Short mmCIF file of C-alpha atoms in Angstrom, two decimals:
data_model
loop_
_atom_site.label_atom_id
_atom_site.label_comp_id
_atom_site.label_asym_id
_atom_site.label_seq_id
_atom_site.Cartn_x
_atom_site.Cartn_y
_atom_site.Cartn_z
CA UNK A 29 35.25 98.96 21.03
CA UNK A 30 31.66 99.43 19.59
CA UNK A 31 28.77 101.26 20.08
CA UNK A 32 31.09 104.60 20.12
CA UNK A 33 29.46 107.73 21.81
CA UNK A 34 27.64 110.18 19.42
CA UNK A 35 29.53 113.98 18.53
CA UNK A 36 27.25 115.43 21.61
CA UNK A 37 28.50 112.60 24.17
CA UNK A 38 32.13 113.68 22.93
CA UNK A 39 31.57 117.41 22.83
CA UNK A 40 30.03 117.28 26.39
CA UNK A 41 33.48 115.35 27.94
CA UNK A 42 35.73 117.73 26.02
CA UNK A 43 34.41 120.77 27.53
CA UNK A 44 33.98 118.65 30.95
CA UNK A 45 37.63 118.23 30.81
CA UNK A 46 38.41 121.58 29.94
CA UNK A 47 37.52 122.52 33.64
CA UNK A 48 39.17 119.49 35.02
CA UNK A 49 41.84 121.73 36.75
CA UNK A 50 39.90 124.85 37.84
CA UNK A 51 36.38 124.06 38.62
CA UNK A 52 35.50 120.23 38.89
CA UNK A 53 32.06 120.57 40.82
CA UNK A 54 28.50 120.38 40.12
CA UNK A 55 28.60 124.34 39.62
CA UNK A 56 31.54 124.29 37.26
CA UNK A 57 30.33 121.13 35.22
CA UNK A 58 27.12 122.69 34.45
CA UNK A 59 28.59 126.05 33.19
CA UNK A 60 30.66 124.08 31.37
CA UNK A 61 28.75 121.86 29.52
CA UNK A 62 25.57 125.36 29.23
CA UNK A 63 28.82 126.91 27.28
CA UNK A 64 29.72 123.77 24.78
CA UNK A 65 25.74 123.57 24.28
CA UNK A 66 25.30 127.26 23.69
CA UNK A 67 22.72 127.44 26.85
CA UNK A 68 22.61 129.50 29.82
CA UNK A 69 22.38 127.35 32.96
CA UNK A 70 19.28 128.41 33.88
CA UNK A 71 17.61 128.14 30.86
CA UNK A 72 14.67 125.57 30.89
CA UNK A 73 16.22 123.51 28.23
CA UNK A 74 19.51 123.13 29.88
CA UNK A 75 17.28 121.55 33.24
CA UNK A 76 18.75 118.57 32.69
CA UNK A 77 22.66 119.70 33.14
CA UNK A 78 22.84 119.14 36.94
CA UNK A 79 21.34 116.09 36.72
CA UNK A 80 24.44 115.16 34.32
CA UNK A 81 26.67 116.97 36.69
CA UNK A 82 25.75 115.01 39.45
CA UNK A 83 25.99 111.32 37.81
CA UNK A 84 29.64 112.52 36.07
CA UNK A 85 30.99 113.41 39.63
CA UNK A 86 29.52 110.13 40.88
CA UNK A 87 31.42 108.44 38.51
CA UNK A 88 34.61 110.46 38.68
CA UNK A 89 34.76 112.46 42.20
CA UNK A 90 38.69 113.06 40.58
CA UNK A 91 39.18 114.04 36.88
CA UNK A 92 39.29 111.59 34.58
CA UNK A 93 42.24 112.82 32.92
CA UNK A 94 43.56 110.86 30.55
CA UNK A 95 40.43 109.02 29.90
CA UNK A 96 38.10 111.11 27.62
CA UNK A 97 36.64 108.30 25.68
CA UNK A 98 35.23 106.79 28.72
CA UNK A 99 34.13 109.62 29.99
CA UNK A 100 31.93 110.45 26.92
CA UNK A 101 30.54 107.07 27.02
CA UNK A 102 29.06 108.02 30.47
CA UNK A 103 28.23 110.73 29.79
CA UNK A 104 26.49 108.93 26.39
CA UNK A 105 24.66 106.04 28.27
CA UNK A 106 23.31 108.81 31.58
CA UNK A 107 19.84 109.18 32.22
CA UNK A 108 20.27 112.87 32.18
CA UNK A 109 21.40 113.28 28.73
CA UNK A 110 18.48 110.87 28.12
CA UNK A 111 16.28 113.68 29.08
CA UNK A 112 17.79 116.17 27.10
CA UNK A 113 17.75 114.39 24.08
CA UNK A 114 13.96 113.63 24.52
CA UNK A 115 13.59 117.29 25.44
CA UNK A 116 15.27 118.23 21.67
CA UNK A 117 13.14 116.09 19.96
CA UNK A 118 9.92 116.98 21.12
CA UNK A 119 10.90 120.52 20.58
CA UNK A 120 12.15 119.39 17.41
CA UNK A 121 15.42 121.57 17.59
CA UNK A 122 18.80 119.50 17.06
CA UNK A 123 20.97 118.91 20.21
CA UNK A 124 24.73 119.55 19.19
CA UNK A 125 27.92 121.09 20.83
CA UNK A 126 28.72 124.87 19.86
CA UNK A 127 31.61 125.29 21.74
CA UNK A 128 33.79 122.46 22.22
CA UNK A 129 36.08 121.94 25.14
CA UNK A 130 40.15 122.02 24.89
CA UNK A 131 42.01 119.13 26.82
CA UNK A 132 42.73 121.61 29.68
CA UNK A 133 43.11 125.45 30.06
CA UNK A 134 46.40 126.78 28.82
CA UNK A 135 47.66 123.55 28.13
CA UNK A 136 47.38 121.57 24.24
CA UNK A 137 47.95 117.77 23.87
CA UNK A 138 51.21 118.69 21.74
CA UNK A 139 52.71 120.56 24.71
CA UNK A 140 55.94 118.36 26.42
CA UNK A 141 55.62 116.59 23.02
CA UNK A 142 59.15 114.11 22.23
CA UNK A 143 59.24 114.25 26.48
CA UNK A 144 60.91 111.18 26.98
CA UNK A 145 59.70 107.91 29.12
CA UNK A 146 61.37 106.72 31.44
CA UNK A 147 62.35 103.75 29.37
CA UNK A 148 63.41 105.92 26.54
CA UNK A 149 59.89 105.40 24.86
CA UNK A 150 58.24 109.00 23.61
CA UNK A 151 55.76 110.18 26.72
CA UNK A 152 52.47 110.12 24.55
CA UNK A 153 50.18 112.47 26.95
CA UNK A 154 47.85 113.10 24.42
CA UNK A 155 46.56 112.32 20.82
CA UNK A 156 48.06 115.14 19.28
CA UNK A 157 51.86 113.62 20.41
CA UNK A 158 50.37 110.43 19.28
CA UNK A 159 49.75 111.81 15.58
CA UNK A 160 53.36 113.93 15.90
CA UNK A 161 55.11 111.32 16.54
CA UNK A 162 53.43 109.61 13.06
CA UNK A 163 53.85 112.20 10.94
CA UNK A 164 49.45 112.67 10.73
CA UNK A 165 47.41 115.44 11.21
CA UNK A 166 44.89 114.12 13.85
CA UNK A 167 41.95 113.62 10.90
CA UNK A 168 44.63 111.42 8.81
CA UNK A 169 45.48 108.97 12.38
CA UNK A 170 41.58 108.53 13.22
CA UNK A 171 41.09 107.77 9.23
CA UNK A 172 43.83 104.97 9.72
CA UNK A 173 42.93 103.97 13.18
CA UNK A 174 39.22 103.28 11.81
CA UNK A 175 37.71 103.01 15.47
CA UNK A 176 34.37 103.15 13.42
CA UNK A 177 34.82 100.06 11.17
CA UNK A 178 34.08 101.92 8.35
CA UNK A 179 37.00 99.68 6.34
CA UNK A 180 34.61 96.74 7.34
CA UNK A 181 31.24 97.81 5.86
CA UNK A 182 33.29 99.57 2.70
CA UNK A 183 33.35 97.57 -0.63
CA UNK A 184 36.73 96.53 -1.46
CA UNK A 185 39.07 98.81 -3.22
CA UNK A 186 41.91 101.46 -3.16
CA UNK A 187 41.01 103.27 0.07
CA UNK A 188 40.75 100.19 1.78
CA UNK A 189 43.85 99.33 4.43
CA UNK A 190 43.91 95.69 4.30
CA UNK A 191 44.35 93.18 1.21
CA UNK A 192 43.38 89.59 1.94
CA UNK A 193 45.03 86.04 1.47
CA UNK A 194 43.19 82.81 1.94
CA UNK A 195 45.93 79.77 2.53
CA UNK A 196 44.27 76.44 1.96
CA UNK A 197 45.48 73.95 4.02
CA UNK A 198 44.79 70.77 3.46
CA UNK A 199 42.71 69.03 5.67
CA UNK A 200 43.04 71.74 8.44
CA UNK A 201 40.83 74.92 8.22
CA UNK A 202 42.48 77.68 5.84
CA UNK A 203 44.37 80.81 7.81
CA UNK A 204 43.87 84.24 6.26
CA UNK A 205 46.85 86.93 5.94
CA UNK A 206 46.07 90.22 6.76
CA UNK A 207 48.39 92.50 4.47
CA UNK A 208 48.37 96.22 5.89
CA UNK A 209 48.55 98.75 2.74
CA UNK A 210 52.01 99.94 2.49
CA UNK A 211 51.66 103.48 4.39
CA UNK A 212 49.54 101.68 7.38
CA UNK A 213 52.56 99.24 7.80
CA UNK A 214 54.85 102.09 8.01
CA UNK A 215 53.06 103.29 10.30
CA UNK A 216 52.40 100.02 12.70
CA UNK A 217 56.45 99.99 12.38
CA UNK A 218 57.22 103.13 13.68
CA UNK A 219 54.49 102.08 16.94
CA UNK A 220 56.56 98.59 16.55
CA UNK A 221 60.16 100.75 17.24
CA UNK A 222 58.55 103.68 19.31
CA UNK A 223 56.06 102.16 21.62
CA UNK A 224 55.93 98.85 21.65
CA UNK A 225 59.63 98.10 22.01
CA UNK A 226 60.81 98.42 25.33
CA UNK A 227 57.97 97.67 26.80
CA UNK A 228 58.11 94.50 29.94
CA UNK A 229 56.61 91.16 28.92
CA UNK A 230 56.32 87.82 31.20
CA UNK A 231 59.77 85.79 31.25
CA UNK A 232 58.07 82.99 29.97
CA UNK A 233 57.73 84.75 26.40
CA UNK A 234 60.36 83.68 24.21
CA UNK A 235 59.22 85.25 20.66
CA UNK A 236 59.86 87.96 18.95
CA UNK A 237 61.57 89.46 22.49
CA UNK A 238 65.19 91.33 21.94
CA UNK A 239 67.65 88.84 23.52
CA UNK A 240 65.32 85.78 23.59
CA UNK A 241 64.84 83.56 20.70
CA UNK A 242 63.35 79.63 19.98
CA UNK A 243 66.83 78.69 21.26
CA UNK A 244 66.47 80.06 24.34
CA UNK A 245 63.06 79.19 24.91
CA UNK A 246 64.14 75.71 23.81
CA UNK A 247 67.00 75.99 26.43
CA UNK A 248 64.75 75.90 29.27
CA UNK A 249 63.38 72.52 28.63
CA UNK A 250 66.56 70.37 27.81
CA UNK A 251 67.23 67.20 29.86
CA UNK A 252 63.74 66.78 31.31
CA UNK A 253 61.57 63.89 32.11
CA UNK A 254 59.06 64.72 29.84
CA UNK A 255 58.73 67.62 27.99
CA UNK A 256 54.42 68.59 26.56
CA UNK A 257 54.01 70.30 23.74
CA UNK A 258 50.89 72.21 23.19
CA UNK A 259 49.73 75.09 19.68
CA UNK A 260 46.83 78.10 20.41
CA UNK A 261 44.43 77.82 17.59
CA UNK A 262 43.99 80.79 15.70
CA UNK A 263 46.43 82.28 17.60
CA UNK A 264 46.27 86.10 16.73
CA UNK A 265 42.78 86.05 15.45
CA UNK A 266 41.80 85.08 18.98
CA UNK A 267 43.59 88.41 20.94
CA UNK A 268 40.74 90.77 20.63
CA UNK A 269 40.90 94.52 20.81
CA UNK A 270 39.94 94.55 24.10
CA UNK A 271 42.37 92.53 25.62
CA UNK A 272 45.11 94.78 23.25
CA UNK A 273 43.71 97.88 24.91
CA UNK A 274 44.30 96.81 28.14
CA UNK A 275 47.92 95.59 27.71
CA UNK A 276 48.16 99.14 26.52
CA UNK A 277 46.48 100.95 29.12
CA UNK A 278 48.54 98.68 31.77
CA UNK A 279 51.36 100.40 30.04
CA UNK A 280 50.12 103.78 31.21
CA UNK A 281 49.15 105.01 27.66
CA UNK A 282 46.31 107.53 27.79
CA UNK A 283 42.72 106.56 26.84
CA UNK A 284 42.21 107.76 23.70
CA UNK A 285 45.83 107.13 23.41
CA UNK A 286 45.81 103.89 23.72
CA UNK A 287 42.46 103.82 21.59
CA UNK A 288 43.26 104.62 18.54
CA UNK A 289 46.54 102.58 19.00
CA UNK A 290 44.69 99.40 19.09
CA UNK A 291 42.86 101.19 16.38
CA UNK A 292 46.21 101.51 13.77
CA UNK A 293 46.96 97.58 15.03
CA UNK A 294 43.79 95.39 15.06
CA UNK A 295 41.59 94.93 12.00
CA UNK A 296 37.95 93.09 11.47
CA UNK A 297 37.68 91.12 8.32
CA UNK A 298 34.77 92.53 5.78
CA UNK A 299 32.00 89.75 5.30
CA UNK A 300 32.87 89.28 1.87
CA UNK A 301 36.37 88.15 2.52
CA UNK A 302 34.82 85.53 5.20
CA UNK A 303 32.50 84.42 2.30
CA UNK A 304 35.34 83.51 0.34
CA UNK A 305 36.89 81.50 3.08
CA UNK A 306 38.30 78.35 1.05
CA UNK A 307 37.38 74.64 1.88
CA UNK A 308 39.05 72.57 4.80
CA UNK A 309 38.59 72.05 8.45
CA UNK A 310 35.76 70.91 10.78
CA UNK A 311 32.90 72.74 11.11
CA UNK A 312 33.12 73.97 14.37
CA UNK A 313 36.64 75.58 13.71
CA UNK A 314 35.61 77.28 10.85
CA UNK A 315 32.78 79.04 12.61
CA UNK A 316 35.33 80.27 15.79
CA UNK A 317 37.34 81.21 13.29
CA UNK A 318 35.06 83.56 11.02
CA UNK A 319 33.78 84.49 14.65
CA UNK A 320 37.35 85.92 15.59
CA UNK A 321 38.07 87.23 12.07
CA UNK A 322 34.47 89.26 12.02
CA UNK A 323 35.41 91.57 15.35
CA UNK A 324 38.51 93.80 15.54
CA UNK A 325 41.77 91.65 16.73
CA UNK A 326 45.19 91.19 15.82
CA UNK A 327 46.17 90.75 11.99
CA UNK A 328 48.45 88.13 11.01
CA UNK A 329 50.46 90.28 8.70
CA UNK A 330 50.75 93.29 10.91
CA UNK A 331 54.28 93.97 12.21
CA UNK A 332 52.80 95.16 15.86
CA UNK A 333 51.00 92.10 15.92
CA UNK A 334 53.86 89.62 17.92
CA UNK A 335 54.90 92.30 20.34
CA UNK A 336 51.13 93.30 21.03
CA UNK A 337 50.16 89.42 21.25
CA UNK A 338 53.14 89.44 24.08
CA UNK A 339 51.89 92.63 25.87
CA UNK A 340 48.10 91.11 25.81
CA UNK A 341 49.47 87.47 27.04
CA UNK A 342 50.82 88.46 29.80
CA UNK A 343 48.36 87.66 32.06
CA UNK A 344 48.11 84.49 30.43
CA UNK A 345 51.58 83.67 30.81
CA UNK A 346 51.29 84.10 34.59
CA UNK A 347 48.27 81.97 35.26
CA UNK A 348 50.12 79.02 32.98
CA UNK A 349 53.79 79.96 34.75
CA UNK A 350 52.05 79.51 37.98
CA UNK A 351 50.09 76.27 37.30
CA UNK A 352 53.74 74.81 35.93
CA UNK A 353 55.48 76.36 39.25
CA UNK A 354 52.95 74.24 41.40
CA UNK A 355 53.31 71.10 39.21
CA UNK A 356 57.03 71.17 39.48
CA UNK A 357 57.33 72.08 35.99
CA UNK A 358 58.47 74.75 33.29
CA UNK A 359 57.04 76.90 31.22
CA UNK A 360 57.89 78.79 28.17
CA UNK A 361 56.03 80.57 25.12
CA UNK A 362 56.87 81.23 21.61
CA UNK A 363 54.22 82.86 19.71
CA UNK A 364 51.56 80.14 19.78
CA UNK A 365 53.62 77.33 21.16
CA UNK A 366 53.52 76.50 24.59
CA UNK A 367 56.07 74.83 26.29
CA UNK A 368 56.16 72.85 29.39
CA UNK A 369 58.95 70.25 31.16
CA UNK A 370 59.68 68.34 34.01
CA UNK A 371 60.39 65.16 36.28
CA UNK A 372 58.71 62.04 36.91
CA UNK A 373 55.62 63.98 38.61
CA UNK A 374 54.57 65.70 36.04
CA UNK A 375 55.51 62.49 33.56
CA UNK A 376 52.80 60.55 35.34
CA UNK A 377 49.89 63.23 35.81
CA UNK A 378 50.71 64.34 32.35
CA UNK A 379 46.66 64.32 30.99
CA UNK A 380 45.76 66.03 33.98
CA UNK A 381 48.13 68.53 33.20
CA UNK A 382 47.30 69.17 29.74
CA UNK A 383 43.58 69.44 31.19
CA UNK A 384 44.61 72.12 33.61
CA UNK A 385 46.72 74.32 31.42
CA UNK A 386 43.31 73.90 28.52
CA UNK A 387 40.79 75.01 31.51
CA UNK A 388 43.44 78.01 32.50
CA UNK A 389 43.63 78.62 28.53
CA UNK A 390 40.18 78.66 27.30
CA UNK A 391 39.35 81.21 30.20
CA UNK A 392 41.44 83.82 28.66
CA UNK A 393 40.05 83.20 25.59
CA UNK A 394 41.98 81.14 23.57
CA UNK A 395 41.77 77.64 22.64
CA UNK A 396 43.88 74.48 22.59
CA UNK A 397 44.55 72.67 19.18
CA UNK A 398 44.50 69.23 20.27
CA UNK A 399 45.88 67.63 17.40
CA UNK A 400 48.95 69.47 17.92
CA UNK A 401 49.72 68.56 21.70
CA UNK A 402 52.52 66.30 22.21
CA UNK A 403 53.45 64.74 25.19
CA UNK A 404 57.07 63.31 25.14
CA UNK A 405 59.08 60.81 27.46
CA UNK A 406 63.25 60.94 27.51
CA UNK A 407 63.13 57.74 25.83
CA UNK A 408 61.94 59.49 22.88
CA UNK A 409 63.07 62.67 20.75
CA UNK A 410 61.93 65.61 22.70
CA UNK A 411 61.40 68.53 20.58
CA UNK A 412 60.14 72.38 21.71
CA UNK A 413 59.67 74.51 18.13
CA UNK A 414 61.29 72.24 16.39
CA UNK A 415 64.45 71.68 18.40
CA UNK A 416 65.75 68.59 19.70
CA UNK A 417 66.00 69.29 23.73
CA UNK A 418 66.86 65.60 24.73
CA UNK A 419 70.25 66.49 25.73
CA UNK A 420 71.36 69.90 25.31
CA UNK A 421 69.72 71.76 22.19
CA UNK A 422 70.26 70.25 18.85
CA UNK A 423 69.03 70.27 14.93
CA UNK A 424 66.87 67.20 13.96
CA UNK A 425 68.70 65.03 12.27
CA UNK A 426 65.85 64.72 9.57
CA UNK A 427 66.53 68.68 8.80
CA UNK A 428 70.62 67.84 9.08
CA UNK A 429 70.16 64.74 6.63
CA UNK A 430 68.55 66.92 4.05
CA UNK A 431 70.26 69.62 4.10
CA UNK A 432 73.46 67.76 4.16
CA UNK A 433 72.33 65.40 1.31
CA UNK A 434 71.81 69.11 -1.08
CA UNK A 435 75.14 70.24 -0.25
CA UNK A 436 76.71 67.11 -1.61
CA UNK A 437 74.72 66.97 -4.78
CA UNK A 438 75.22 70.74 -5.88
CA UNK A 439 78.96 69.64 -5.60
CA UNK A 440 78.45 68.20 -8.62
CA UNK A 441 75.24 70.05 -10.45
CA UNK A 442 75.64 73.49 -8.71
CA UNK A 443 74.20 75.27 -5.59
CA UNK A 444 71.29 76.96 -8.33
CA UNK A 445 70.41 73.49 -9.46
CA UNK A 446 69.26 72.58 -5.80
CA UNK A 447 66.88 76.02 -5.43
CA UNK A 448 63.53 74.27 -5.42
CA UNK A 449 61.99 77.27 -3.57
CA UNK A 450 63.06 79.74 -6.65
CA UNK A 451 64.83 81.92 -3.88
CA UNK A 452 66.22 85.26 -5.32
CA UNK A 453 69.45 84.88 -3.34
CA UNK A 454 70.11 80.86 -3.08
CA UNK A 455 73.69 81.42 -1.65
CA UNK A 456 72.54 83.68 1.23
CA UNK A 457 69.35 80.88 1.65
CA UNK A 458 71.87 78.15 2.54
CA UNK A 459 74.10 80.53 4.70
CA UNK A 460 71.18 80.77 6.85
CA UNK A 461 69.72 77.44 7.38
CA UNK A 462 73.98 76.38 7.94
CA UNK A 463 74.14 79.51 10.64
CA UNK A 464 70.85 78.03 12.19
CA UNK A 465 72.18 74.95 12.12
CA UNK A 466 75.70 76.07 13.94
CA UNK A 467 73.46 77.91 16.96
CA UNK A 468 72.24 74.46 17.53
CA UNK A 469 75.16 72.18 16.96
CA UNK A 470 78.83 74.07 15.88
CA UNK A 471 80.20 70.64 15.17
CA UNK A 472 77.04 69.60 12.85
CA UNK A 473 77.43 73.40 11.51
CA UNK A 474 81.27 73.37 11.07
CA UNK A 475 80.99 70.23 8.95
CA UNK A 476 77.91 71.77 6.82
CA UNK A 477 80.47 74.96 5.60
CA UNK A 478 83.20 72.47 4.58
CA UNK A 479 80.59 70.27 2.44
CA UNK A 480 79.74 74.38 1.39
CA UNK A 481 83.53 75.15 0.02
CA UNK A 482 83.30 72.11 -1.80
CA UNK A 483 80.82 73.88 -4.45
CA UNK A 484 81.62 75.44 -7.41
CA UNK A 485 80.53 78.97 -7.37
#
């Protein structure tokens, strides 16, 4: 997502496009791009235009439709547009497009815009639906999407899209929040309900997926042998731009489309804010982690970022379903938690395991935090994000003990008196630890709700 092509590289692919259904050969490249450069082809200073032709057909014998940004980065990096740049400058003249290109004759991005997907999604066939469906003129969305990194190299202050968090934890490196400025998160949310929803991910993904929750992905893993589990350092700081792109163009989003989507989603961390990065950690954490923070990835504090992390995992989640498939285990995958089970086999090759699934890990790019794997035998309590999967799903009874033991004192002092959190709405608070409780264990929950009545509104 660096090194952009310049205005000329994106002027030339426009008006290369613009001929994409009437003329795509040598002849009908070269007028094109003569025209966008304000040249007559056989002018000696448009020479070099076959030559461009020619490596732009070799490229793409077809049209590259729906990929303009790639095309203008060929046609940035060929030899031929080398030339004509050299050319420029020794005649000292500047080198620019005249006459831009449209996407195709007779035909705007907007047209067929609110066409529905298959899936009910909007059909975004161009950037102008993209910015329709956000309520931008197509200036405002490439200001937000801030391909450039121009929010990066800016000082801090009111135009920038991102405000910045340090958590110190202690004795573990810090973790940053990401806050997107309140018209860029209404924005990620509409791509959240518009886009992004909908959209397939791997079986094994239990987070933040309509239908599936921890419980379910907890479900999976009850009654085993031995149940491992294993935490992704740095877990959205680590799923780069790149690897969101691609979940996006596997999703059969447009090029620039699905450009300056990752663009509105991903963010890179100005050096200042890594400067400020609080004490804590080892050494070589806290260098992968400025690393990750530096380049554009996903923001913890985005709402896209969960259902993007699941689009970009996928591939992930089918290399680690796989190696569990052939072990004779299960697999599952909440956010950053990763979740395997089985028998006695996988009980007694259980390192060897955990070495596989790191190897199959670190070569998609993330990382394994080894002082959170666990690796747990039925004789002990087996837990999968923090729920009991021994036998059948269930509450720990650390969490029930505690929350029981509140209940009974604000029988006497009050439900307020117990807030320790200053919650705005204590009431509602409890209601929702009992509820989670009751998905868990009814009988646990049931009991919980009578010790509830007992206190004095």
């Amino acid at each position: 997502m660096t090194g952009a092509p310049d205005a000329v590289a994106r002027g030339l692919a426009l008006a290369l496009l613009a001929v994409a259904d009437a003329d795509w050969t040598e002849p009908g490249l070269v007028t094109a791009a003569s025209d966008a450069l304000g040249l007559e082809p056989g002018d000696v200073d448009a020479r070099w235009l076959p030559g461009l032709a020619h490596e732009v057909l070799r490229r793409f014998p077809r049209p590259p439709r729906d990929e303009a940004r790639l095309l203008a980065v060929v046609v940035d990096r060929s030899g031929a547009l080398g030339r004509g740049r050299e050319r420029a400058r020794t005649e000292r003249r500047a080198l620019r497009v005249v006459h831009p290109g449209v996407v195709a004759p007779g035909r705007t991005e907007t047209d067929d815009a609110g066409a529905g997907a298959p899936d009910g999604r909007p059909e975004l066939r161009g950037v102008g639906d993209l910015a329709a469906l956000l309520g931008l003129t197509i200036g405002e969305l490439e200001w937000f999407a801030d391909t450039r990194l121009w929010n990066r190299r800016h000082p801090s202050g009111p135009l920038q899209h991102h405000r910045y968090e340090w958590r110190a934890r202690p004795g573990r490196t810090p973790r940053l929040l990401e806050v997107p400025g309140f018209r860029l998160r209404d924005l990620q949310r509409v791509v959240l309900d518009r886009v992004l929803a909908g959209a397939p991910v791997h079986d094994a993904a239990h987070g933040f997926v309509p239908g599936r929750s921890a419980v379910t992905g907890a479900a999976v893993h009850q009654g085993s042998e031995v149940v491992v589990a294993l935490d992704l350092r740095s877990f959205f700081a680590r799923v780069t731009a790149t690897q969101a792109y691609g979940a996006l163009r596997r999703e059969g989003l447009p090029e620039p489309v699905a450009h300056l989507l990752v663009g509105l989603c991903t963010n890179a961390v100005p050096a200042a804010v890594l400067s400020a990065m609080p004490p804590g950690g080892e050494l070589d954490e806290r260098v992968a982690l400025r690393r990750a923070l530096a380049v554009p990835h996903l923001a913890q504090g985005a709402p896209t970022s969960p259902a993007l992390a699941n689009l970009a995992m996928r591939r992930l989640d089918s290399r680690l379903a796989g190696w569990a498939a052939a072990a004779g285990a299960r697999y599952t995958r909440y956010a950053d938690d990763l979740s395997f089970s089985g028998g006695q086999e996988v009980a007694a090759r259980a390192d060897a395991f955990v070495r596989g699934v790191g190897r199959i890990v670190a070569d998609e790019g993330h990382e394994l935090n080894p002082h959170k794997t666990r690796v747990r035998g039925a004789a002990t309590r087996q837990t999968v994000t923090g729920i009991v999967v021994n036998s059948g799903t269930n509450v720990t009874r650390a969490s029930y003990d505690r929350l029981r033991a509140m209940l009974h004192n604000a029988a006497s002092t009050g439900l307020e008196a117990q807030d320790r959190g200053g919650e705005p709405d204590f009431r509602a608070h409890v209601l929702g630890r009992i509820g989670w409780v009751e998905q868990l264990n009814p009988a646990r929950g049931a009991r919980l709700r009578e010790l509830l009545a007992r206190v004095p509104r």
